[in-house]
Amino acid sequence: MKKRLSPNTLKFISTLTVGLIVLVFVTTISNVVMRRTLVAASENYMQTCSQMLDGYSKAIQWYLENYNTSLNSMGDERILSESSAEEIQRWLKKEKPNVHKDVLQIYFVDSDNTVYFDNGYVIKGSTRKYSNGSRDNHVSDITTANYRPTPFFVIEHPVFTKYGNLRGHLCAMIEVTTMNRITDLIKIGSTERVYLQDRNGKFIVHPDEKYLGKTFIPTNNKYAIYTSEAVSNSDPGIIETEDENGEVVNLFYTKIQNCGWTLALSFKKSHLENVFKRQNTTRFIVLGISAIALLLLILLENTIIDSFYKKQIITTEYDSLTNLWTRQRFEAEADKLLRHNSKNKFMLVEADIRGFKFLNQNYGEETADQIIQLYSKHLNDITKQFHGLIGRGFADHFYLLYKSNSVRRSMNVFKSSLENLNQRIKDNEIQFLPKFGISFYLPNEKNRQSTIKDLIGQASFAKSTIKDNMLIQYAIFNDKLLKQINHEHFIETSMEAALANEEFFIMYQPKISLETDKIVGAEALVRWYHKKEGLLTPDKFIPLFEKNGFITKLDFYVYDKVFNFIDRQIKDGNNIVPISVNMSRNHSKPEKFMYEFLKAFNKYNIPPEMVQVEILERSFMDSDTLQQTTQMLHTEGFTVAMDDFGSGESSLNMLTKISVDVLKFDREFLITSTRENGSLDEKAAKFIEILINLSKHLEKQTIFEGVETQVQRDFLRSIKCDQAQGYFYSKPLAEQDFIQFIKLHS
């Protein structure tokens, strides 16, 4: 009689069989998934490196085009073609301040290779060769000269006689160290090393400046053929080679358009190997867990497979915090949607949270993550309603794309959705304020070939225009903003020369005591009389200068002019009142600021109590930095005012920590509180009164900007505000008018 198997044995065999099937299945699937993930990781690595190379290439090309434009713009063909070499040399000396700030020298080389420099030097019989056949500007390779300690390159502008014969070249000399500085400014990633070589393989940019002007040959025989000269003579590509430190790297290189130079980025090969190593480690872990499935049966197997899937796939395409697409996946899907719907209109929205950095610092990362999750849920609900796409970028940035029937209708729908979104946020325990940038993809526009990156860039620029306006939640990219971009570029090319030529000048707006109606101070305000644009108000250039960092130079220019004015009035025996100067938000290092500030102040013999420093409430997110700056100013005898108080994102309890002397309230308080008939809104007036009382309790002096009517003046006087500043009393005044105003109102 055949022996029967026991139920437990059958169960064991069944379990073992199912476990083995699951193990084989999981092993097979995991290998497939791992292979695909490794391929995807490798492709993503290559794509990211190539995109970074393209980004550097475009940035360097942009700088070279700026140099070309600067040289072309100063070229007076009549002078260059008809004047004598000596006349051209005198003209060069006159025009030198107008060329790009990176240009070290400009000079003219005639057909006999005699060189006429802008500083008056002349060198005859130069052996350097210049481009001959082309009428276009030429960028030279690296060159050296006895009169220059460091290598340089030259932008050459050919000059022809009126008969079309080559007369010589107008040249701009730029040190190669300038390009090193530029690549540091445009730093895109943290792992790449940037190299820029001329046509002969000599380094124009190198992480180690000792290689500038030199070539490089790898010491390892395996890579010896990949010299810098060989790379410069090769078509764009990717190679494995050795860097100057002996490390094996992947070198991505391309040509700079219209130049012939070679740009290269190196990435340690170990970075990609570590990716593969981590993936292989994960594979072994998965196989080990799969073996345990023999004991934990199918349920555990399914759990492991699901966990593996999430770890290997979702994190590369989905944001782990919100489960939305990552920006990379969003851009890929959005570009695909645009290509397949070429006749449709689309609306792109970039969304973020006003003051998110402040929320993160004050409430902690966990609360900030909760805010992000809540925000993403609301945005995702809106996206589903309109069958659009949504993805999350860095931190609080989100991107939404919808089909659009018309711009007007889309904006009406957006405004309705925004009202609903604001209400939903208001109903939650965690409060925050969204802001948006909007751009449109329209079939009939000339730039129809725009990519999703272009649309995001346009929306981002639009959103940046409302950064400091708490009352506006969105902005739309349009022709006006495009003109603004072009105008900003124009302003940037002329700002250094304008400072050198003293096109900036100071106006003084009086501060009046509300108790006596007498002048008790003034604020120094900078204006710009541009030689082409005419008078420019601060809103036309201050935001741009804050963005590009030039504002710090302008600040110290203003300080010097104000200190000089006060000093002259004291020496002339005239009455003078304390004058406040603005400290821009870009001064983030108190010690450095105070050193430069005192250096300018100590040039003149004036008491510190005649100077007040106004610091924007929004200047520092770090209250410790603000406290340190205020203490340093107080130590030297200066008073400190917090400008535009109430318009920023600081908490009120900061006032108990920061010992400012004066609270200067933003003019928006009065603008938004004043009705069309000139009367004040009762609720708004009560709020202002509460703020003044709070300031009194904190022993701070108070001043209101933007006082334009008697109703506003009388109200502020009734609530015991100390001072007022605005057109009701006086507009900003030129020096002589301000001196006369002091005489009449002291």
XYZ file of C-alpha atoms in Angstrom:
746
model
C 0.000 0.000 0.000
C 1.288 3.395 -1.045
C 2.200 5.621 1.890
C 0.191 8.842 2.095
C 1.833 12.144 2.811
C 0.747 13.926 5.969
C -1.136 17.244 5.735
C 1.819 19.034 7.293
C 4.153 17.505 4.697
C 1.796 18.500 1.901
C 1.556 21.969 3.369
C 5.337 22.168 3.571
C 5.747 20.943 -0.020
C 3.038 23.338 -1.164
C 4.573 26.207 0.710
C 8.054 25.287 -0.539
C 6.792 25.032 -4.119
C 4.964 28.326 -3.949
C 7.971 29.894 -2.228
C 10.343 28.622 -4.912
C 8.026 29.882 -7.653
C 7.814 33.261 -5.950
C 11.599 33.254 -5.423
C 12.264 32.507 -9.090
C 9.669 35.053 -10.136
C 11.034 37.728 -7.835
C 14.629 36.961 -8.832
C 13.774 37.206 -12.506
C 11.741 40.354 -12.064
C 14.369 41.955 -9.840
C 17.080 41.271 -12.405
C 14.965 42.833 -15.158
C 14.095 45.818 -12.998
C 17.708 46.217 -11.874
C 18.975 46.126 -15.438
C 16.445 48.753 -16.474
C 17.194 50.844 -13.412
C 20.929 50.652 -14.071
C 20.372 51.654 -17.691
C 18.064 54.472 -16.589
C 20.585 55.617 -13.958
C 23.395 55.566 -16.519
C 21.311 57.448 -19.095
C 20.206 59.952 -16.469
C 23.849 60.449 -15.440
C 24.915 61.015 -19.047
C 21.954 63.323 -19.727
C 22.575 65.383 -16.582
C 26.281 65.767 -17.386
C 25.484 66.745 -20.985
C 22.897 69.288 -19.817
C 25.438 70.810 -17.419
C 27.982 71.000 -20.270
C 25.383 72.722 -22.447
C 24.581 75.165 -19.627
C 28.241 76.134 -19.161
C 28.711 76.399 -22.931
C 25.785 78.790 -23.366
C 26.894 80.904 -20.402
C 30.495 81.238 -21.677
C 29.217 81.952 -25.189
C 26.987 84.674 -23.722
C 29.980 86.323 -22.036
C 32.063 86.169 -25.233
C 29.178 87.668 -27.197
C 29.021 90.465 -24.606
C 32.732 91.161 -25.179
C 32.142 91.182 -28.949
C 29.144 93.485 -28.572
C 31.081 95.840 -26.296
C 33.935 96.071 -28.825
C 31.570 96.463 -31.804
C 29.526 99.133 -30.052
C 32.554 101.381 -29.533
C 33.845 100.915 -33.087
C 33.549 104.177 -35.014
C 34.269 102.954 -38.552
C 34.919 106.499 -39.823
C 37.591 107.169 -37.220
C 39.123 103.718 -37.579
C 39.206 103.813 -41.391
C 40.168 107.458 -42.007
C 42.072 108.767 -38.967
C 45.796 108.476 -38.385
C 47.094 105.846 -35.965
C 47.941 108.565 -33.433
C 44.391 109.963 -33.631
C 42.998 106.467 -33.168
C 45.208 106.022 -30.093
C 43.862 109.224 -28.530
C 40.322 108.081 -29.350
C 41.001 104.711 -27.682
C 42.074 106.432 -24.463
C 38.841 108.429 -24.484
C 36.629 105.373 -25.164
C 38.323 102.988 -22.694
C 35.833 103.665 -19.830
C 32.925 102.633 -22.079
C 34.102 99.112 -22.881
C 33.169 96.005 -20.867
C 34.574 95.999 -17.320
C 36.442 92.712 -17.953
C 38.531 94.256 -20.753
C 42.065 94.904 -19.501
C 43.259 97.019 -22.442
C 42.137 98.050 -25.888
C 44.538 98.722 -28.724
C 44.795 99.191 -32.495
C 47.139 97.175 -34.727
C 47.837 98.645 -38.173
C 48.770 96.738 -41.321
C 52.497 97.032 -40.408
C 51.833 95.255 -37.099
C 52.507 98.412 -35.092
C 50.459 98.300 -31.863
C 48.870 101.474 -30.403
C 47.650 100.948 -26.809
C 44.975 102.986 -25.033
C 47.535 103.975 -22.357
C 49.792 105.678 -24.914
C 52.342 102.906 -25.452
C 53.384 101.969 -28.986
C 55.066 98.705 -30.001
C 56.458 98.419 -33.505
C 56.882 95.213 -35.451
C 54.666 92.969 -33.324
C 55.206 89.323 -34.239
C 51.694 88.299 -33.213
C 49.480 87.141 -36.103
C 45.918 88.427 -36.481
C 42.962 87.050 -38.457
C 42.855 88.373 -42.019
C 40.138 87.087 -44.313
C 36.976 87.490 -42.263
C 34.966 90.623 -41.575
C 33.659 89.091 -38.339
C 35.189 89.447 -34.905
C 37.746 86.803 -33.988
C 38.557 85.331 -30.572
C 42.251 84.491 -30.306
C 43.987 81.618 -28.554
C 45.967 82.201 -25.361
C 48.916 84.501 -25.832
C 51.577 86.073 -23.640
C 53.596 89.263 -23.753
C 56.636 90.687 -21.967
C 54.563 93.587 -20.688
C 51.894 91.286 -19.125
C 52.649 88.938 -16.170
C 49.684 86.660 -16.921
C 48.430 85.065 -20.165
C 45.491 86.620 -21.974
C 43.317 86.296 -25.051
C 42.188 88.927 -27.537
C 38.885 89.866 -29.166
C 39.822 91.135 -32.658
C 37.591 93.481 -34.681
C 38.886 93.831 -38.283
C 39.066 97.409 -39.619
C 38.808 98.148 -43.336
C 39.475 101.233 -45.418
C 36.617 102.820 -47.320
C 37.895 100.883 -50.362
C 37.442 97.562 -48.582
C 41.121 96.872 -47.859
C 42.166 95.547 -44.450
C 43.706 98.404 -42.473
C 44.234 96.685 -39.147
C 42.452 95.400 -36.076
C 40.720 96.973 -33.085
C 41.481 94.630 -30.181
C 40.319 94.035 -26.604
C 42.684 92.203 -24.229
C 41.153 89.995 -21.491
C 43.122 88.058 -18.862
C 42.435 84.310 -18.789
C 41.861 84.511 -15.034
C 38.663 86.406 -15.915
C 37.201 83.247 -17.459
C 38.076 81.307 -14.285
C 36.093 83.874 -12.282
C 33.179 83.662 -14.710
C 32.930 79.860 -14.450
C 32.975 80.188 -10.669
C 30.035 82.632 -10.903
C 27.980 80.298 -13.140
C 28.725 77.201 -11.061
C 25.933 74.736 -11.856
C 26.732 71.602 -9.853
C 29.032 70.543 -7.034
C 30.882 67.535 -8.481
C 32.059 68.715 -11.891
C 35.441 70.262 -12.719
C 35.430 72.836 -15.508
C 38.103 73.185 -18.205
C 38.266 75.605 -21.136
C 40.980 75.177 -23.772
C 42.000 77.185 -26.794
C 42.524 75.678 -30.235
C 46.032 74.518 -29.246
C 44.924 72.798 -26.057
C 46.166 75.496 -23.687
C 43.980 76.026 -20.641
C 41.928 79.221 -20.421
C 39.982 77.854 -17.423
C 41.342 75.247 -15.034
C 40.501 74.400 -11.372
C 44.210 74.825 -10.615
C 45.388 78.230 -11.905
C 48.985 76.998 -12.321
C 47.801 75.166 -15.467
C 46.484 78.346 -17.125
C 48.196 78.897 -20.469
C 49.648 75.357 -20.417
C 48.751 72.017 -22.009
C 48.226 68.695 -20.217
C 49.387 65.137 -20.946
C 48.038 62.276 -18.749
C 50.814 60.352 -16.974
C 49.030 56.995 -17.336
C 50.028 55.373 -20.653
C 46.483 54.078 -21.041
C 45.216 57.636 -21.426
C 48.344 59.305 -22.836
C 46.709 59.913 -26.234
C 44.041 62.105 -24.622
C 46.177 65.203 -24.252
C 44.491 68.566 -23.932
C 45.777 69.360 -27.457
C 44.200 66.163 -28.831
C 40.876 66.927 -27.147
C 40.887 70.462 -28.589
C 41.362 69.023 -32.074
C 38.575 66.430 -31.663
C 34.863 66.627 -32.369
C 32.561 66.949 -29.300
C 32.223 63.730 -27.353
C 32.767 61.767 -24.127
C 35.950 59.911 -23.161
C 37.390 58.141 -20.155
C 40.752 59.643 -19.212
C 42.927 60.789 -16.325
C 42.892 64.251 -14.738
C 45.792 66.271 -13.351
C 45.360 64.582 -9.937
C 45.749 61.107 -11.414
C 42.070 60.222 -10.961
C 40.092 58.421 -13.656
C 37.304 60.668 -14.937
C 34.577 60.810 -17.563
C 35.323 63.865 -19.693
C 32.420 65.519 -21.529
C 33.577 68.116 -24.057
C 32.131 70.345 -26.755
C 33.055 73.332 -28.899
C 32.167 76.916 -28.008
C 30.080 78.163 -30.934
C 31.738 80.685 -33.320
C 34.952 80.487 -31.322
C 36.758 77.163 -31.739
C 37.605 76.816 -28.046
C 36.830 73.536 -26.306
C 34.796 73.375 -23.089
C 35.148 70.224 -20.988
C 33.583 68.968 -17.753
C 35.145 66.096 -15.843
C 33.283 63.847 -13.417
C 35.012 61.225 -11.318
C 34.309 57.786 -12.765
C 33.858 56.591 -9.205
C 30.586 58.601 -9.003
C 28.940 56.439 -11.669
C 30.561 53.294 -10.278
C 29.091 54.110 -6.868
C 25.650 54.334 -8.483
C 26.126 50.863 -9.962
C 27.575 49.598 -6.695
C 24.553 50.816 -4.721
C 22.228 49.224 -7.275
C 24.090 45.892 -7.085
C 24.029 46.018 -3.285
C 20.300 46.525 -3.474
C 20.064 43.517 -5.803
C 21.776 41.228 -3.266
C 19.542 42.554 -0.486
C 16.456 41.834 -2.566
C 17.617 38.325 -3.343
C 18.255 37.679 0.360
C 14.828 38.971 1.297
C 13.322 36.836 -1.447
C 14.945 33.744 0.097
C 13.254 34.535 3.388
C 9.984 34.419 1.444
C 10.269 30.596 1.597
C 9.252 30.912 5.245
C 6.976 33.957 5.078
C 5.011 32.702 2.033
C 3.339 34.735 -0.688
C 2.078 37.610 1.470
C 5.600 38.498 2.568
C 6.831 38.000 -0.988
C 4.287 40.492 -2.320
C 5.245 42.986 0.377
C 8.918 42.710 -0.488
C 8.252 43.063 -4.203
C 6.100 46.111 -3.578
C 8.760 47.669 -1.344
C 11.445 46.929 -3.916
C 9.382 48.477 -6.667
C 8.893 51.647 -4.667
C 12.553 51.966 -3.799
C 13.827 51.404 -7.303
C 11.231 53.128 -9.496
C 9.129 55.675 -7.650
C 12.054 57.590 -6.169
C 13.481 58.287 -9.637
C 10.206 59.533 -11.126
C 8.051 60.519 -8.162
C 8.696 62.942 -5.341
C 8.938 60.966 -2.092
C 7.179 63.605 0.033
C 4.168 64.414 -2.186
C 4.037 61.411 -4.601
C 3.851 63.907 -7.474
C 6.133 63.688 -10.498
C 9.625 65.059 -10.047
C 10.506 68.110 -12.120
C 12.507 65.937 -14.518
C 9.568 63.610 -15.171
C 7.173 66.571 -15.373
C 9.329 68.283 -17.998
C 9.599 65.106 -20.059
C 5.826 64.520 -20.032
C 5.054 68.198 -20.600
C 7.381 68.446 -23.619
C 5.749 65.315 -25.028
C 2.309 66.872 -24.542
C 3.386 70.088 -26.280
C 4.847 68.203 -29.255
C 1.740 66.086 -29.763
C -0.628 69.079 -29.494
C 1.136 71.664 -31.628
C -2.066 73.571 -32.460
C -3.277 73.900 -28.871
C -2.709 76.690 -26.379
C -1.240 75.857 -22.970
C -0.940 77.642 -19.649
C 2.127 77.004 -17.432
C 1.980 77.936 -13.743
C 4.969 77.943 -11.397
C 3.807 77.975 -7.774
C 5.642 78.411 -4.501
C 5.059 79.754 -0.981
C 5.915 83.291 0.070
C 8.573 83.257 2.786
C 8.929 79.457 2.820
C 12.519 79.732 4.040
C 11.264 81.750 6.998
C 8.592 79.122 7.772
C 11.170 76.355 7.581
C 13.579 78.147 9.919
C 10.973 79.168 12.474
C 8.686 76.118 12.578
C 11.105 73.327 11.738
C 11.469 70.837 8.898
C 8.620 68.588 10.015
C 6.064 71.415 9.958
C 7.494 72.674 6.655
C 6.985 69.203 5.164
C 3.376 69.232 6.368
C 2.869 72.588 4.632
C 4.355 71.181 1.404
C 2.082 68.127 1.570
C -0.974 70.285 2.186
C -0.077 72.678 -0.632
C 0.610 69.818 -3.061
C -2.760 68.242 -2.271
C -4.625 71.471 -3.050
C -2.650 72.032 -6.265
C -3.127 68.425 -7.322
C -6.904 68.716 -6.817
C -6.943 71.731 -9.136
C -4.802 69.900 -11.695
C -7.118 66.880 -11.739
C -10.102 69.167 -12.232
C -8.599 70.538 -15.454
C -6.891 67.312 -16.606
C -3.430 68.890 -16.477
C 0.063 67.853 -15.426
C 1.761 68.652 -12.123
C 5.233 68.109 -10.724
C 7.329 69.223 -7.773
C 10.713 70.871 -8.082
C 13.083 72.029 -5.361
C 11.643 72.752 -1.885
C 8.291 74.583 -2.260
C 8.306 74.903 -6.066
C 5.535 73.252 -8.117
C 4.822 73.264 -11.861
C 1.368 72.920 -13.451
C 0.478 72.682 -17.153
C -3.045 72.914 -18.606
C -4.567 73.141 -22.046
C -6.055 76.585 -22.646
C -8.936 77.674 -24.865
C -8.040 81.352 -24.491
C -5.811 83.465 -22.269
C -8.751 85.421 -20.833
C -10.807 82.319 -20.037
C -7.816 80.546 -18.508
C -7.106 83.542 -16.277
C -10.738 83.694 -15.149
C -10.586 80.014 -14.228
C -7.226 80.554 -12.491
C -8.573 83.468 -10.420
C -11.591 81.400 -9.381
C -9.338 78.481 -8.411
C -7.049 80.864 -6.514
C -9.946 82.197 -4.426
C -10.958 78.635 -3.590
C -7.351 77.696 -2.788
C -6.909 80.689 -0.467
C -10.112 79.769 1.368
C -9.021 76.144 1.798
C -5.654 77.277 3.150
C -7.373 79.718 5.503
C -9.485 76.872 6.916
C -6.370 74.894 7.866
C -4.413 75.212 11.075
C -1.168 75.888 9.169
C -1.367 79.257 7.388
C 0.759 80.260 4.385
C 0.520 82.523 1.343
C 0.961 81.060 -2.173
C 2.370 83.019 -5.096
C 2.461 82.173 -8.796
C 4.175 82.977 -12.090
C 2.247 82.312 -15.314
C 3.320 81.920 -18.942
C 1.382 80.917 -22.062
C 2.257 78.694 -25.027
C 0.404 80.157 -28.018
C 0.248 78.623 -31.550
C 0.471 81.908 -33.453
C 3.544 83.250 -31.683
C 6.946 83.357 -33.407
C 8.558 81.468 -30.523
C 6.346 78.447 -31.073
C 9.373 76.186 -30.697
C 9.637 77.067 -26.987
C 10.246 74.132 -24.667
C 8.756 73.547 -21.244
C 12.027 74.866 -19.765
C 11.463 78.144 -21.624
C 7.918 78.407 -20.245
C 9.131 77.671 -16.710
C 11.847 80.320 -17.075
C 9.289 82.886 -18.239
C 6.881 82.041 -15.398
C 9.715 82.155 -12.877
C 10.787 85.616 -14.077
C 7.195 86.851 -13.900
C 6.909 85.532 -10.328
C 10.137 87.285 -9.340
C 8.543 90.658 -10.152
C 6.109 90.297 -7.211
C 8.649 89.081 -4.701
C 8.362 92.110 -2.441
C 4.680 92.927 -2.991
C 2.616 91.196 -0.314
C -0.657 92.264 -1.934
C -0.126 90.501 -5.284
C -0.196 86.712 -5.585
C 0.572 86.185 -9.272
C 2.157 87.744 -12.342
C 1.891 86.878 -16.058
C 4.843 86.817 -18.446
C 4.166 89.114 -21.397
C 5.859 91.431 -23.882
C 6.283 94.018 -21.151
C 8.336 91.600 -19.054
C 10.351 90.610 -22.129
C 11.143 94.283 -22.654
C 12.053 94.458 -18.984
C 14.579 91.643 -19.438
C 16.145 93.480 -22.385
C 16.088 96.770 -20.482
C 17.768 95.158 -17.478
C 20.525 93.894 -19.739
C 20.973 97.423 -21.100
C 21.107 98.859 -17.573
C 23.703 96.300 -16.479
C 26.033 97.189 -19.344
C 26.062 100.867 -18.340
C 25.943 100.790 -14.527
C 29.720 100.687 -13.883
C 30.403 103.590 -16.239
C 27.478 105.514 -14.722
C 28.982 105.180 -11.247
C 32.400 106.269 -12.493
C 30.853 109.254 -14.305
C 28.761 110.199 -11.232
C 25.462 109.923 -13.066
C 23.911 108.934 -9.724
C 22.910 111.834 -7.480
C 21.282 112.287 -4.051
C 17.910 113.791 -3.158
C 16.840 114.514 0.421
C 13.272 114.014 1.690
C 12.539 115.784 4.986
C 11.230 114.028 8.100
C 8.825 116.195 10.094
C 7.934 116.086 13.793
C 4.159 115.621 14.061
C 4.184 117.450 17.389
C 5.911 120.649 16.184
C 5.670 120.483 12.361
C 9.433 121.207 12.293
C 12.058 119.310 10.347
C 13.903 116.755 12.493
C 15.701 114.701 9.869
C 15.811 113.558 6.257
C 16.289 110.448 4.180
C 18.925 110.313 1.430
C 17.418 108.899 -1.772
C 19.461 107.997 -4.832
C 18.445 108.920 -8.378
C 20.108 108.222 -11.730
C 20.307 110.613 -14.652
C 21.203 108.197 -17.447
C 22.958 109.818 -20.405
C 20.590 108.052 -22.832
C 17.504 107.176 -20.784
C 17.272 110.424 -18.841
C 16.057 110.454 -15.214
C 15.566 106.962 -13.776
C 13.639 106.448 -10.535
C 14.908 103.832 -8.042
C 12.272 101.246 -8.992
C 13.906 101.100 -12.448
C 17.330 100.044 -11.177
C 17.430 99.217 -7.430
C 15.728 95.747 -7.725
C 18.130 94.827 -10.539
C 21.158 96.044 -8.585
C 20.010 93.992 -5.590
C 19.789 90.951 -7.840
C 23.218 91.352 -9.468
C 25.029 92.623 -6.346
C 25.947 96.072 -7.728
C 23.779 97.664 -5.005
C 26.603 97.352 -2.470
C 28.853 99.578 -4.603
C 26.018 102.073 -5.015
C 25.373 102.067 -1.250
C 28.921 103.172 -0.450
C 28.797 105.767 -3.238
C 25.672 107.234 -1.581
C 27.260 107.100 1.887
C 30.268 109.084 0.683
C 28.089 111.728 -1.012
C 25.885 112.135 2.098
C 28.842 112.321 4.508
C 30.467 114.900 2.249
C 27.262 116.973 2.195
C 26.898 116.935 5.993
C 30.576 117.847 6.398
C 30.228 120.839 4.024
C 27.140 122.141 5.833
C 28.896 121.985 9.217
C 31.986 123.736 7.859
C 29.801 126.447 6.239
C 27.997 127.020 9.537
C 24.611 125.953 8.149
C 21.955 124.188 10.173
C 21.858 120.464 9.448
C 19.576 117.658 10.604
C 20.360 113.941 10.983
C 20.244 112.173 7.633
C 19.386 108.519 7.226
C 21.028 106.283 4.637
C 19.743 102.925 3.472
C 21.596 99.661 4.004
C 20.550 97.261 1.252
C 19.658 93.622 1.865
C 22.865 92.400 0.181
C 25.124 93.282 3.140
C 25.094 89.911 4.889
C 28.451 90.153 6.696
C 28.322 92.698 9.555
C 32.098 92.937 10.079
C 32.808 93.637 6.411
C 29.990 96.187 6.176
C 31.129 98.068 9.276
C 34.741 98.170 8.076
C 33.763 99.760 4.744
C 31.120 102.019 6.349
C 33.543 103.457 8.923
C 36.233 103.813 6.260
C 33.890 106.123 4.308
C 32.614 107.906 7.462
C 36.050 108.641 8.935
C 37.100 110.592 5.829
C 34.972 113.457 7.169
C 34.741 115.330 10.475
C 31.075 114.789 11.366
C 29.446 113.475 14.566
C 27.844 109.996 14.293
C 24.539 111.277 15.731
C 24.021 113.094 12.426
C 23.768 109.743 10.617
C 21.032 107.147 10.894
C 21.174 103.767 9.136
C 17.894 102.381 7.787
C 17.817 98.574 7.569
C 15.067 96.835 5.636
C 12.940 94.481 7.697
C 13.387 91.983 4.857
C 17.166 92.364 4.702
C 18.042 89.466 6.964
C 16.253 86.178 7.524
C 18.716 85.590 10.383
C 17.841 87.775 13.382
C 21.282 87.091 14.915
C 22.947 88.816 11.945
C 20.579 91.774 12.250
C 21.234 92.006 15.983
C 25.001 91.931 15.446
C 24.853 94.682 12.807
C 22.664 96.896 15.010
C 24.961 96.476 17.998
C 28.020 97.427 15.929
C 26.317 100.568 14.641
C 25.230 101.541 18.163
C 28.778 101.015 19.462
C 30.022 103.608 16.963
C 27.290 106.086 17.964
C 24.901 105.710 15.011
C 21.137 105.281 15.364
C 19.316 102.487 13.534
C 15.859 102.463 11.942
C 13.969 99.449 10.646
C 12.678 100.539 7.234
C 9.379 99.355 5.672
C 8.368 97.760 8.965
C 5.272 95.614 8.597
C 5.820 94.765 4.930
C 8.126 91.793 5.432
C 8.033 88.352 6.947
C 9.660 88.927 10.344
C 7.908 87.983 13.551
C 6.912 90.758 15.971
C 8.834 89.173 18.825
C 12.017 89.933 16.867
C 11.606 93.540 18.065
C 12.292 92.451 21.633
C 15.658 91.048 20.487
C 16.793 93.705 17.997
C 17.572 97.072 19.581
C 16.607 99.331 16.669
C 15.832 102.917 17.652
C 13.144 103.731 15.103
C 10.348 101.803 13.401
C 9.621 103.214 9.971
C 6.230 102.037 8.718
C 5.757 101.148 5.077
C 3.707 103.578 2.955
C 1.415 100.692 1.889
C -0.286 100.940 5.298
C -1.656 104.389 4.425
C -2.309 103.638 0.749
C -4.452 100.590 1.497
C -6.151 102.281 4.452
C -7.250 105.426 2.570
C -10.576 105.320 0.750
C -11.192 107.014 -2.614
C -12.840 109.989 -0.877
C -9.698 110.522 1.241
C -11.102 109.197 4.529
C -9.491 106.377 6.486
C -10.949 102.922 6.863
C -11.880 102.483 10.549
C -10.537 98.935 10.916
C -7.294 99.786 9.188
C -6.908 102.923 11.294
C -7.425 100.904 14.468
C -4.774 98.426 13.361
C -2.283 101.248 12.728
C -3.043 102.688 16.187
C -2.333 99.287 17.765
C 1.031 99.131 15.962
C 1.974 102.634 17.179
C 1.012 101.749 20.777
C 3.030 98.538 20.535
C 6.044 100.538 19.344
C 5.658 102.952 22.265
C 5.606 100.062 24.739
C 8.816 98.782 23.158
C 10.316 102.298 23.502
C 10.803 102.760 19.767
C 10.359 106.016 17.899
C 7.850 105.831 15.049
C 7.709 107.393 11.608
C 5.283 106.860 8.734
C 6.271 107.059 5.075
C 3.923 108.118 2.293
C 1.970 110.814 4.157
C 0.197 112.676 1.339
C -2.985 114.204 2.814
C -3.958 116.313 5.814
C -6.391 113.575 6.912
C -3.489 111.128 7.108
C -1.289 113.657 8.938
C -3.999 114.538 11.472
C -4.744 110.864 12.128
C -1.087 110.014 12.774
C -0.769 113.053 15.034
C -3.866 111.955 16.997
C -2.385 108.507 17.746
C 0.934 110.026 18.894
C 3.073 108.906 15.968
C 6.416 110.748 16.271
C 7.327 111.709 12.715
C 6.010 111.764 9.144
C 7.640 111.705 5.746
C 5.837 112.256 2.454
C 4.587 114.619 -0.229
C 2.203 116.360 2.199
C 5.278 118.044 3.636
C 7.791 117.802 0.829
C 8.921 115.761 -2.134
C 12.598 114.673 -2.240
C 14.733 117.800 -2.685
C 18.009 118.617 -4.389
C 20.817 119.863 -2.116
C 20.180 123.615 -2.422
C 16.416 123.232 -2.083
C 16.928 120.998 0.956
C 19.234 123.571 2.596
C 16.572 126.251 2.051
C 13.865 123.919 3.447
C 15.882 123.481 6.656
C 16.174 127.258 7.039
C 12.415 127.735 6.685
C 11.271 124.783 8.843
C 13.796 124.574 11.695
